[in-house]
XYZ file of N, CA and C in Angstrom:
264
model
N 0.851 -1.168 0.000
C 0.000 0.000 0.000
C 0.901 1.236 0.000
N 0.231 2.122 -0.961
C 1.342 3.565 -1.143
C 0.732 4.480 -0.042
N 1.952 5.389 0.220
C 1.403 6.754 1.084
C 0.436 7.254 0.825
N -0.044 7.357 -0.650
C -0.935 8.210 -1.310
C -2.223 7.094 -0.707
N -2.165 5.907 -1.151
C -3.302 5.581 -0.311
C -3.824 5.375 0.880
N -2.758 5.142 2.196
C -2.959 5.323 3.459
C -3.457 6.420 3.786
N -3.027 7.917 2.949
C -3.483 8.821 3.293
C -4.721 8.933 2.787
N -5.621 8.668 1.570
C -6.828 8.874 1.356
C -7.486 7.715 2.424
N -6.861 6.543 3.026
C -8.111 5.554 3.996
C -8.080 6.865 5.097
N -6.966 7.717 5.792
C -7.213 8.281 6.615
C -7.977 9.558 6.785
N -7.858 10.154 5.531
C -8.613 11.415 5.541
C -10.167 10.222 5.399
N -10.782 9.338 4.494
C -11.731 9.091 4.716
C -12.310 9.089 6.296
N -11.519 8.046 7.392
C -11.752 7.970 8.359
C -12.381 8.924 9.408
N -11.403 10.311 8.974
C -11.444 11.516 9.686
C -12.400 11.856 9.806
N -13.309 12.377 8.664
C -14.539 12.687 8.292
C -15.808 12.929 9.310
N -15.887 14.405 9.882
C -16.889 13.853 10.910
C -18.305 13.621 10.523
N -19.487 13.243 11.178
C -20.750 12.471 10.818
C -21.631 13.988 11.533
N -22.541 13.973 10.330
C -23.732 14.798 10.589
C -24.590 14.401 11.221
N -24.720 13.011 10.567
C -26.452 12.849 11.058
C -26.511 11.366 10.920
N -27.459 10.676 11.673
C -27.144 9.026 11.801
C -28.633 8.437 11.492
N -28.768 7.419 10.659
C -30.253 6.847 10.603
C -30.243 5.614 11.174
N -30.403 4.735 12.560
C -30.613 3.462 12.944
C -32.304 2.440 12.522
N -31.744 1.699 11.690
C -32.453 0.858 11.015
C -33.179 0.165 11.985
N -34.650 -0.101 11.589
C -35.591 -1.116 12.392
C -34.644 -2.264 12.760
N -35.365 -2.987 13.735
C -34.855 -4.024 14.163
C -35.752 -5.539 13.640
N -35.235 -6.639 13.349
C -36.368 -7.952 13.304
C -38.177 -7.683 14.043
N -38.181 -7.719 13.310
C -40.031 -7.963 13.771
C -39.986 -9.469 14.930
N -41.523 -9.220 15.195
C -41.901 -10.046 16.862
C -41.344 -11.992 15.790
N -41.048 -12.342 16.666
C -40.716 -13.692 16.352
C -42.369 -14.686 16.202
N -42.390 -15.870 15.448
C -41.407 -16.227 14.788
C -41.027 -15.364 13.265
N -41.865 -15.157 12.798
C -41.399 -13.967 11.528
C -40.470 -13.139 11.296
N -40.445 -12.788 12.403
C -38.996 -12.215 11.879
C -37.239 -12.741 12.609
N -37.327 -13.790 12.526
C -35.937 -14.350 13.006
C -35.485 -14.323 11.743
N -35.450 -13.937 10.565
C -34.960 -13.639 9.311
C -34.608 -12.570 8.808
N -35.069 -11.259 9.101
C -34.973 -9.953 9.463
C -33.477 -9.381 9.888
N -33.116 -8.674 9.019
C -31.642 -7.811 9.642
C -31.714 -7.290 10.538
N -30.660 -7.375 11.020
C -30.529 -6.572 12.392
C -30.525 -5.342 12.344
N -30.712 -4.242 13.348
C -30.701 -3.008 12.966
C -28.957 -2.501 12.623
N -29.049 -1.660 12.019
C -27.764 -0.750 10.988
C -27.860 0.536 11.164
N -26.484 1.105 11.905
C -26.381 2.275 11.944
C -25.753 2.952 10.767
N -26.525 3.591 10.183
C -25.832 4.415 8.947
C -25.901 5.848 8.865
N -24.741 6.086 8.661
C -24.498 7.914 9.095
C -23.799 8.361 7.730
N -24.459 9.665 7.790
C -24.702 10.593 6.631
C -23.120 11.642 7.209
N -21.946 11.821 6.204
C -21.342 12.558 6.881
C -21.132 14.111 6.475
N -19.929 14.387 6.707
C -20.168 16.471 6.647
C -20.169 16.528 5.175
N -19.434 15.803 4.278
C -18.919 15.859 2.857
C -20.347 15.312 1.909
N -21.911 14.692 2.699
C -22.836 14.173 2.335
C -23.085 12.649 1.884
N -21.459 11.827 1.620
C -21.562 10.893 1.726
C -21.927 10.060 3.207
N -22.782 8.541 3.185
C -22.633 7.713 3.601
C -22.036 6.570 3.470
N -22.567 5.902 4.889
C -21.146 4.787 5.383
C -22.001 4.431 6.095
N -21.995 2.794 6.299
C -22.730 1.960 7.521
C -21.452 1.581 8.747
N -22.076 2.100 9.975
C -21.273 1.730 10.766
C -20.897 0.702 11.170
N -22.197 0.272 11.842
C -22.260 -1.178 11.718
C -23.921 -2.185 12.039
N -23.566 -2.987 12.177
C -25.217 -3.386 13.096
C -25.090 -3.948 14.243
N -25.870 -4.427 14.991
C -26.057 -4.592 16.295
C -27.051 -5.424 16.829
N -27.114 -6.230 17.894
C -27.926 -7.221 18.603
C -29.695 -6.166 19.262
N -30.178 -5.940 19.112
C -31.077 -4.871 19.283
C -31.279 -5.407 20.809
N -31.435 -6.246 21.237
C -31.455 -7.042 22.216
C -30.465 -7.004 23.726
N -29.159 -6.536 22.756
C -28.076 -6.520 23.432
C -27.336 -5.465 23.682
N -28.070 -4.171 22.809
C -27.527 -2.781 22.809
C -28.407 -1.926 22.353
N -28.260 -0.555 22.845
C -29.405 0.289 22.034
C -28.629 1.542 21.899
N -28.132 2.406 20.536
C -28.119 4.008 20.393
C -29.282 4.501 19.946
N -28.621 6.102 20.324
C -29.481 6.892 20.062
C -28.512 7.484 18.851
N -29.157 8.102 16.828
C -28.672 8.631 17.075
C -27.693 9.573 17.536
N -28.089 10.580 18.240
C -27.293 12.058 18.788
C -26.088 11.623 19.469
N -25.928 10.347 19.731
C -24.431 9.881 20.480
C -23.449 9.622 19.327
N -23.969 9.678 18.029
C -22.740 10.106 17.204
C -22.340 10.982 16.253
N -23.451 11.952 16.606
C -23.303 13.474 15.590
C -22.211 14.013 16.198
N -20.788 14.649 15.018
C -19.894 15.212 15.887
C -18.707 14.403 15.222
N -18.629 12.902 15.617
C -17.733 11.685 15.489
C -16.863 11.696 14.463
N -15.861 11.028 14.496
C -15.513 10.468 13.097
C -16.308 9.115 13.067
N -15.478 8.563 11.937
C -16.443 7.348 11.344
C -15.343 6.051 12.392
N -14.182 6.430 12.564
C -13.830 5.674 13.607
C -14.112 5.557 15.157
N -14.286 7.050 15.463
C -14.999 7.104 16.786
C -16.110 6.361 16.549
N -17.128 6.638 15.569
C -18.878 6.111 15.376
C -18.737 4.433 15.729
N -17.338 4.132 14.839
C -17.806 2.557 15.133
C -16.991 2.317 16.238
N -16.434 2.612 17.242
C -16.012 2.523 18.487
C -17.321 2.165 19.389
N -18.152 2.913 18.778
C -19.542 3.140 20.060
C -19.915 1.264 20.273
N -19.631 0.607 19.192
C -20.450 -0.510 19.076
C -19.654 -1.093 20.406
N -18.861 -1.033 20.428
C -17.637 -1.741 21.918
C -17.667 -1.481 23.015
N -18.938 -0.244 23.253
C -19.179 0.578 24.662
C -19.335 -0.184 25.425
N -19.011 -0.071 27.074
C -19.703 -0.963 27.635
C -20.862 -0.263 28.323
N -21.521 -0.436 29.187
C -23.156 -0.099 29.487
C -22.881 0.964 30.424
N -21.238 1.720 30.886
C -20.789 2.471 32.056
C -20.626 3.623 30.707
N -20.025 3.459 29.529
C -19.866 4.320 28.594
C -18.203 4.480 28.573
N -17.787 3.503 28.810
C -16.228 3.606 28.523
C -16.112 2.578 27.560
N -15.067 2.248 26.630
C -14.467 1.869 26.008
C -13.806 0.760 26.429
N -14.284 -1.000 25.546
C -13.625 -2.064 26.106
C -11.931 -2.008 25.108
């Protein structure tokens, strides 16, 4: 990998996030045990998007406003929170 491209993965990275849309979660069972999980996807300052990631709906919940501000590396940090709000 060239400089020239480490440096465009990093300026991508940098990029802070405007605005975040978290995707429905599986519908009531049994019907929806087939159903994606919910997906955080954030809109950033430059207007492109990026999916952060998805998540156990079950096992975690954002809001949202906890990643307007972020980069796209902070954003997907959040998924690792633990329930105190620090960082595993």
């Amino acid at each position: 990998m060239t400089s020239a491209e480490l440096e465009r993965m990093w300026q991508r990275a940098a990029r802070k996030i405007r605005s975040v849309e978290i995707t429905d979660g599986p519908g009531p069972l049994p019907n929806g045990i087939f159903d994606q999980a919910p997906r955080v996807i954030a809109t950033l300052e430059d207007g492109d998007t990026v999916e952060l990631f998805s998540f156990y709906a079950n096992e975690r919940s954002f809001t949202p406003a906890e990643f307007v501000g972020l980069t796209v590396d902070e954003g997907r940090r959040l998924k690792f929170r633990t329930s105190g709000g620090t960082h595993v």
